[in-house]
PDB file of C-alpha atoms in Angstrom:
ATOM      1  CA  MET A   1      -7.680   0.596  16.172  1.00 61.00           C
ATOM      2  CA  ALA A   2     -11.438   0.685  15.669  1.00 71.00           C
ATOM      3  CA  ALA A   3     -10.848   0.580  11.912  1.00 69.00           C
ATOM      4  CA  TYR A   4      -8.736  -2.562  12.339  1.00 71.00           C
ATOM      5  CA  LEU A   5     -11.339  -4.226  14.554  1.00 70.00           C
ATOM      6  CA  GLU A   6     -14.189  -3.684  12.073  1.00 77.00           C
ATOM      7  CA  ASP A   7     -12.429  -5.865   9.460  1.00 76.00           C
ATOM      8  CA  PRO A   8      -9.228  -7.510  10.736  1.00 70.00           C
ATOM      9  CA  ASP A   9      -8.930  -9.796   7.696  1.00 75.00           C
ATOM     10  CA  ALA A  10      -8.823  -6.871   5.269  1.00 72.00           C
ATOM     11  CA  ALA A  11      -6.358  -5.025   7.495  1.00 72.00           C
ATOM     12  CA  LYS A  12      -4.129  -8.103   7.528  1.00 72.00           C
ATOM     13  CA  ALA A  13      -4.365  -8.347   3.731  1.00 70.00           C
ATOM     14  CA  ALA A  14      -3.026  -4.783   3.510  1.00 71.00           C
ATOM     15  CA  LEU A  15      -0.566  -5.225   6.398  1.00 72.00           C
ATOM     16  CA  PRO A  16       0.200  -8.969   6.388  1.00 69.00           C
ATOM     17  CA  TRP A  17       2.684  -8.675   9.253  1.00 73.00           C
ATOM     18  CA  LEU A  18      -0.115  -7.735  11.689  1.00 73.00           C
ATOM     19  CA  LYS A  19      -0.679 -10.230  14.497  1.00 78.00           C
ATOM     20  CA  ASP A  20      -4.098 -11.031  15.918  1.00 76.00           C
ATOM     21  CA  GLY A  21      -5.860  -9.337  18.815  1.00 75.00           C
ATOM     22  CA  ASP A  22      -3.991  -7.194  21.327  1.00 78.00           C
ATOM     23  CA  LEU A  23      -0.676  -7.694  19.540  1.00 82.00           C
ATOM     24  CA  ALA A  24      -2.131  -5.825  16.555  1.00 79.00           C
ATOM     25  CA  ARG A  25      -2.883  -2.835  18.783  1.00 78.00           C
ATOM     26  CA  ARG A  26       0.807  -2.499  19.697  1.00 82.00           C
ATOM     27  CA  GLN A  27       1.926  -3.051  16.101  1.00 81.00           C
ATOM     28  CA  ILE A  28      -0.426  -0.353  14.821  1.00 79.00           C
ATOM     29  CA  ALA A  29       0.809   2.045  17.511  1.00 81.00           C
ATOM     30  CA  ASP A  30       4.411   1.239  16.526  1.00 83.00           C
ATOM     31  CA  LEU A  31       3.564   1.849  12.862  1.00 79.00           C
ATOM     32  CA  MET A  32       2.075   5.263  13.656  1.00 81.00           C
ATOM     33  CA  ILE A  33       5.154   6.197  15.711  1.00 84.00           C
ATOM     34  CA  ASP A  34       7.475   5.025  12.916  1.00 85.00           C
ATOM     35  CA  LEU A  35       5.555   7.007  10.292  1.00 81.00           C
ATOM     36  CA  GLU A  36       5.641  10.111  12.476  1.00 85.00           C
ATOM     37  CA  GLN A  37       9.376   9.787  13.148  1.00 83.00           C
ATOM     38  CA  ARG A  38      10.164   9.317   9.462  1.00 83.00           C
ATOM     39  CA  ARG A  39       7.772  11.941   8.075  1.00 82.00           C
ATOM     40  CA  ASN A  40      10.502  14.419   7.143  1.00 82.00           C
ATOM     41  CA  GLY A  41      12.713  11.838   5.434  1.00 79.00           C
ATOM     42  CA  ASP A  42      12.407  10.423   1.949  1.00 83.00           C
ATOM     43  CA  SER A  43      12.283   6.674   2.623  1.00 84.00           C
ATOM     44  CA  ILE A  44       8.524   6.449   3.225  1.00 90.00           C
ATOM     45  CA  HIS A  45       5.516   8.643   2.510  1.00 94.00           C
ATOM     46  CA  PHE A  46       2.114   7.735   3.975  1.00 91.00           C
ATOM     47  CA  TRP A  47      -1.071   9.740   4.310  1.00 92.00           C
ATOM     48  CA  ALA A  48      -4.256   9.244   6.281  1.00 92.00           C
ATOM     49  CA  ILE A  49      -7.401   9.376   4.157  1.00 95.00           C
ATOM     50  CA  HIS A  50     -10.330  11.308   5.637  1.00 96.00           C
ATOM     51  CA  SER A  51     -13.882  11.946   4.455  1.00 94.00           C
ATOM     52  CA  ILE A  52     -14.512  15.465   3.174  1.00 93.00           C
ATOM     53  CA  GLU A  53     -18.027  15.353   4.669  1.00 94.00           C
ATOM     54  CA  ASP A  54     -17.188  14.724   8.325  1.00 96.00           C
ATOM     55  CA  ASN A  55     -13.408  14.190   8.477  1.00 96.00           C
ATOM     56  CA  ALA A  56     -13.933  10.518   9.432  1.00 93.00           C
ATOM     57  CA  PHE A  57     -10.881   8.272   9.047  1.00 93.00           C
ATOM     58  CA  VAL A  58     -11.308   6.332   5.797  1.00 94.00           C
ATOM     59  CA  GLY A  59      -7.927   4.622   5.403  1.00 91.00           C
ATOM     60  CA  MET A  60      -4.260   5.055   4.561  1.00 91.00           C
ATOM     61  CA  ALA A  61      -2.175   5.127   1.412  1.00 94.00           C
ATOM     62  CA  GLY A  62       1.453   5.668   0.642  1.00 93.00           C
ATOM     63  CA  LEU A  63       4.879   4.597  -0.478  1.00 95.00           C
ATOM     64  CA  GLY A  64       6.939   2.340   1.754  1.00 92.00           C
ATOM     65  CA  ASP A  65      10.403   0.860   1.868  1.00 91.00           C
ATOM     66  CA  GLU A  66       9.715  -2.894   2.103  1.00 89.00           C
ATOM     67  CA  LEU A  67      11.215  -3.724  -1.294  1.00 93.00           C
ATOM     68  CA  GLN A  68      11.718  -6.923  -3.266  1.00 93.00           C
ATOM     69  CA  LEU A  69      14.023  -5.495  -5.946  1.00 94.00           C
ATOM     70  CA  ALA A  70      17.179  -3.441  -5.470  1.00 94.00           C
ATOM     71  CA  ALA A  71      16.168  -1.161  -8.363  1.00 95.00           C
ATOM     72  CA  SER A  72      12.846  -0.180  -6.789  1.00 96.00           C
ATOM     73  CA  ALA A  73      12.316   3.168  -5.100  1.00 96.00           C
ATOM     74  CA  TYR A  74       9.183   2.338  -3.094  1.00 97.00           C
ATOM     75  CA  ASN A  75       6.388  -0.132  -2.609  1.00 95.00           C
ATOM     76  CA  LEU A  76       2.786   1.060  -2.829  1.00 96.00           C
ATOM     77  CA  GLY A  77       0.492   0.345   0.074  1.00 91.00           C
ATOM     78  CA  TYR A  78      -3.113   1.292   0.735  1.00 91.00           C
ATOM     79  CA  TRP A  79      -6.018   0.236   2.887  1.00 88.00           C
ATOM     80  CA  VAL A  80      -9.584   1.557   2.868  1.00 92.00           C
ATOM     81  CA  ARG A  81     -12.126   0.891   5.610  1.00 91.00           C
ATOM     82  CA  LYS A  82     -14.941  -1.522   4.875  1.00 89.00           C
ATOM     83  CA  GLY A  83     -17.756   1.018   4.541  1.00 90.00           C
ATOM     84  CA  TRP A  84     -15.733   3.147   2.117  1.00 93.00           C
ATOM     85  CA  ARG A  85     -14.633   0.488  -0.366  1.00 89.00           C
ATOM     86  CA  GLN A  86     -15.817   0.315  -3.975  1.00 90.00           C
ATOM     87  CA  LYS A  87     -16.048   4.115  -4.177  1.00 93.00           C
ATOM     88  CA  GLY A  88     -12.822   4.746  -6.108  1.00 92.00           C
ATOM     89  CA  ILE A  89     -11.001   6.076  -3.040  1.00 94.00           C
ATOM     90  CA  ALA A  90      -7.946   3.831  -3.303  1.00 92.00           C
ATOM     91  CA  ARG A  91      -7.671   4.482  -7.034  1.00 93.00           C
ATOM     92  CA  ALA A  92      -7.909   8.263  -6.559  1.00 95.00           C
ATOM     93  CA  CYS A  93      -5.253   8.113  -3.838  1.00 96.00           C
ATOM     94  CA  VAL A  94      -2.931   6.003  -5.994  1.00 97.00           C
ATOM     95  CA  ASP A  95      -3.336   8.426  -8.897  1.00 97.00           C
ATOM     96  CA  THR A  96      -2.574  11.376  -6.603  1.00 97.00           C
ATOM     97  CA  ILE A  97       0.457   9.649  -5.070  1.00 97.00           C
ATOM     98  CA  PHE A  98       1.847   8.566  -8.449  1.00 97.00           C
ATOM     99  CA  THR A  99       1.341  12.050  -9.901  1.00 95.00           C
ATOM    100  CA  TRP A 100       3.075  13.576  -6.868  1.00 95.00           C
ATOM    101  CA  GLN A 101       5.966  11.119  -7.093  1.00 95.00           C
ATOM    102  CA  SER A 102       6.325  11.700 -10.855  1.00 94.00           C
ATOM    103  CA  GLN A 103       6.741  15.427 -10.219  1.00 92.00           C
ATOM    104  CA  ARG A 104       9.411  14.894  -7.529  1.00 89.00           C
ATOM    105  CA  THR A 105      11.881  12.666  -9.378  1.00 86.00           C
ATOM    106  CA  GLU A 106      13.061  11.899 -12.897  1.00 83.00           C
ATOM    107  CA  GLN A 107      11.997   8.291 -12.522  1.00 88.00           C
ATOM    108  CA  SER A 108      11.132   5.769  -9.851  1.00 95.00           C
ATOM    109  CA  LEU A 109      10.176   2.119  -9.945  1.00 97.00           C
ATOM    110  CA  ILE A 110       7.215   1.340  -7.695  1.00 98.00           C
ATOM    111  CA  GLU A 111       6.421  -2.183  -6.487  1.00 97.00           C
ATOM    112  CA  ILE A 112       2.990  -3.496  -5.602  1.00 97.00           C
ATOM    113  CA  THR A 113       2.866  -6.948  -4.004  1.00 94.00           C
ATOM    114  CA  VAL A 114      -0.401  -8.845  -3.642  1.00 92.00           C
ATOM    115  CA  HIS A 115      -1.243 -12.267  -2.256  1.00 88.00           C
ATOM    116  CA  PRO A 116      -2.448 -14.399  -5.186  1.00 90.00           C
ATOM    117  CA  HIS A 117      -5.758 -15.169  -3.422  1.00 87.00           C
ATOM    118  CA  ASN A 118      -6.550 -11.486  -2.803  1.00 87.00           C
ATOM    119  CA  GLU A 119      -8.898 -11.050  -5.760  1.00 88.00           C
ATOM    120  CA  ALA A 120      -9.790  -7.445  -4.935  1.00 86.00           C
ATOM    121  CA  GLY A 121      -6.109  -6.566  -4.601  1.00 88.00           C
ATOM    122  CA  LEU A 122      -5.250  -8.253  -7.895  1.00 92.00           C
ATOM    123  CA  ALA A 123      -8.091  -6.420  -9.657  1.00 92.00           C
ATOM    124  CA  ALA A 124      -6.917  -3.113  -8.187  1.00 92.00           C
ATOM    125  CA  CYS A 125      -3.350  -3.796  -9.354  1.00 93.00           C
ATOM    126  CA  LYS A 126      -4.577  -4.658 -12.829  1.00 94.00           C
ATOM    127  CA  SER A 127      -6.432  -1.338 -12.978  1.00 94.00           C
ATOM    128  CA  ILE A 128      -3.431   0.591 -11.635  1.00 96.00           C
ATOM    129  CA  CYS A 129      -1.099  -1.102 -14.113  1.00 97.00           C
ATOM    130  CA  GLN A 130      -3.441  -0.362 -17.030  1.00 97.00           C
ATOM    131  CA  LYS A 131      -3.563   3.331 -16.180  1.00 96.00           C
ATOM    132  CA  TRP A 132       0.131   3.712 -15.279  1.00 97.00           C
ATOM    133  CA  ASN A 133       1.625   1.294 -17.853  1.00 96.00           C
ATOM    134  CA  GLY A 134       2.725  -1.178 -15.212  1.00 97.00           C
ATOM    135  CA  LEU A 135       3.031  -4.936 -15.447  1.00 96.00           C
ATOM    136  CA  ALA A 136       2.704  -8.064 -13.367  1.00 93.00           C
ATOM    137  CA  ILE A 137       5.896 -10.088 -13.119  1.00 94.00           C
ATOM    138  CA  GLU A 138       5.405 -13.740 -14.030  1.00 92.00           C
ATOM    139  CA  GLY A 139       5.645 -16.132 -11.107  1.00 91.00           C
ATOM    140  CA  PHE A 140       5.718 -15.254  -7.443  1.00 93.00           C
ATOM    141  CA  VAL A 141       8.060 -13.416  -5.115  1.00 92.00           C
ATOM    142  CA  PRO A 142       8.623 -14.775  -1.604  1.00 90.00           C
ATOM    143  CA  ILE A 143       7.449 -12.485   1.188  1.00 87.00           C
ATOM    144  CA  GLU A 144       8.531 -13.353   4.734  1.00 82.00           C
ATOM    145  CA  ILE A 145       5.640 -13.054   7.200  1.00 78.00           C
ATOM    146  CA  ASP A 146       5.798 -14.490  10.720  1.00 76.00           C
ATOM    147  CA  ASP A 147       8.748 -16.733   9.877  1.00 81.00           C
ATOM    148  CA  ARG A 148       6.859 -18.146   6.903  1.00 84.00           C
ATOM    149  CA  THR A 149       7.477 -17.574   3.223  1.00 89.00           C
ATOM    150  CA  ILE A 150       4.269 -16.502   1.482  1.00 87.00           C
ATOM    151  CA  PRO A 151       4.213 -16.218  -2.326  1.00 92.00           C
ATOM    152  CA  HIS A 152       2.970 -12.910  -3.715  1.00 93.00           C
ATOM    153  CA  VAL A 153       2.405 -11.500  -7.172  1.00 95.00           C
ATOM    154  CA  LEU A 154       4.729  -8.585  -7.901  1.00 97.00           C
ATOM    155  CA  HIS A 155       3.556  -5.677 -10.045  1.00 97.00           C
ATOM    156  CA  LEU A 156       5.907  -2.925 -11.196  1.00 98.00           C
ATOM    157  CA  VAL A 157       5.087   0.610 -12.275  1.00 98.00           C
ATOM    158  CA  GLN A 158       7.839   2.810 -13.711  1.00 97.00           C
ATOM    159  CA  LEU A 159       7.045   6.456 -13.034  1.00 96.00           C
ATOM    160  CA  ASN A 160       8.790   9.024 -15.181  1.00 90.00           C
ATOM    161  CA  ARG A 161       8.635  12.778 -14.900  1.00 75.00           C
ATOM    162  CA  GLY A 162       5.659  13.900 -16.964  1.00 63.00           C
ATOM    163  CA  ASP A 163       3.703  10.591 -16.792  1.00 47.00           C
TER     164      ASP A 163
END
């Protein structure tokens, strides 16, 4: 919760369904419970990111099941705490996750959705797509958040065994 409170706007960019204030506390607790309950399944895979120096919580990264396309296997999600950004942490985590996923299955289509005003997120997706031969889909996809439809840019990365 302390990580959320240090930069709520960035947390909401990564988890746009988060409410403000005390409601976020309950939502984050529910998310942690859901991740724990589903840890042995194959529908979602999330990891906490910790510093190797002092084991401090740095962020989260993983593959979720909030999908826009029926053909997709997962959506990529990540969030890095304010003091740890711009250090290549998210990129290293994405590379590790994509390598892991490539070794587990013959192929899987991974979605990345980003709000069109999230410049850092768009730049990260561009970098991910360049490395992993992904692409941005032209136009926007509608994402439902708090009973509102918010347009997002959809990026797709096709992972194949041996990528």
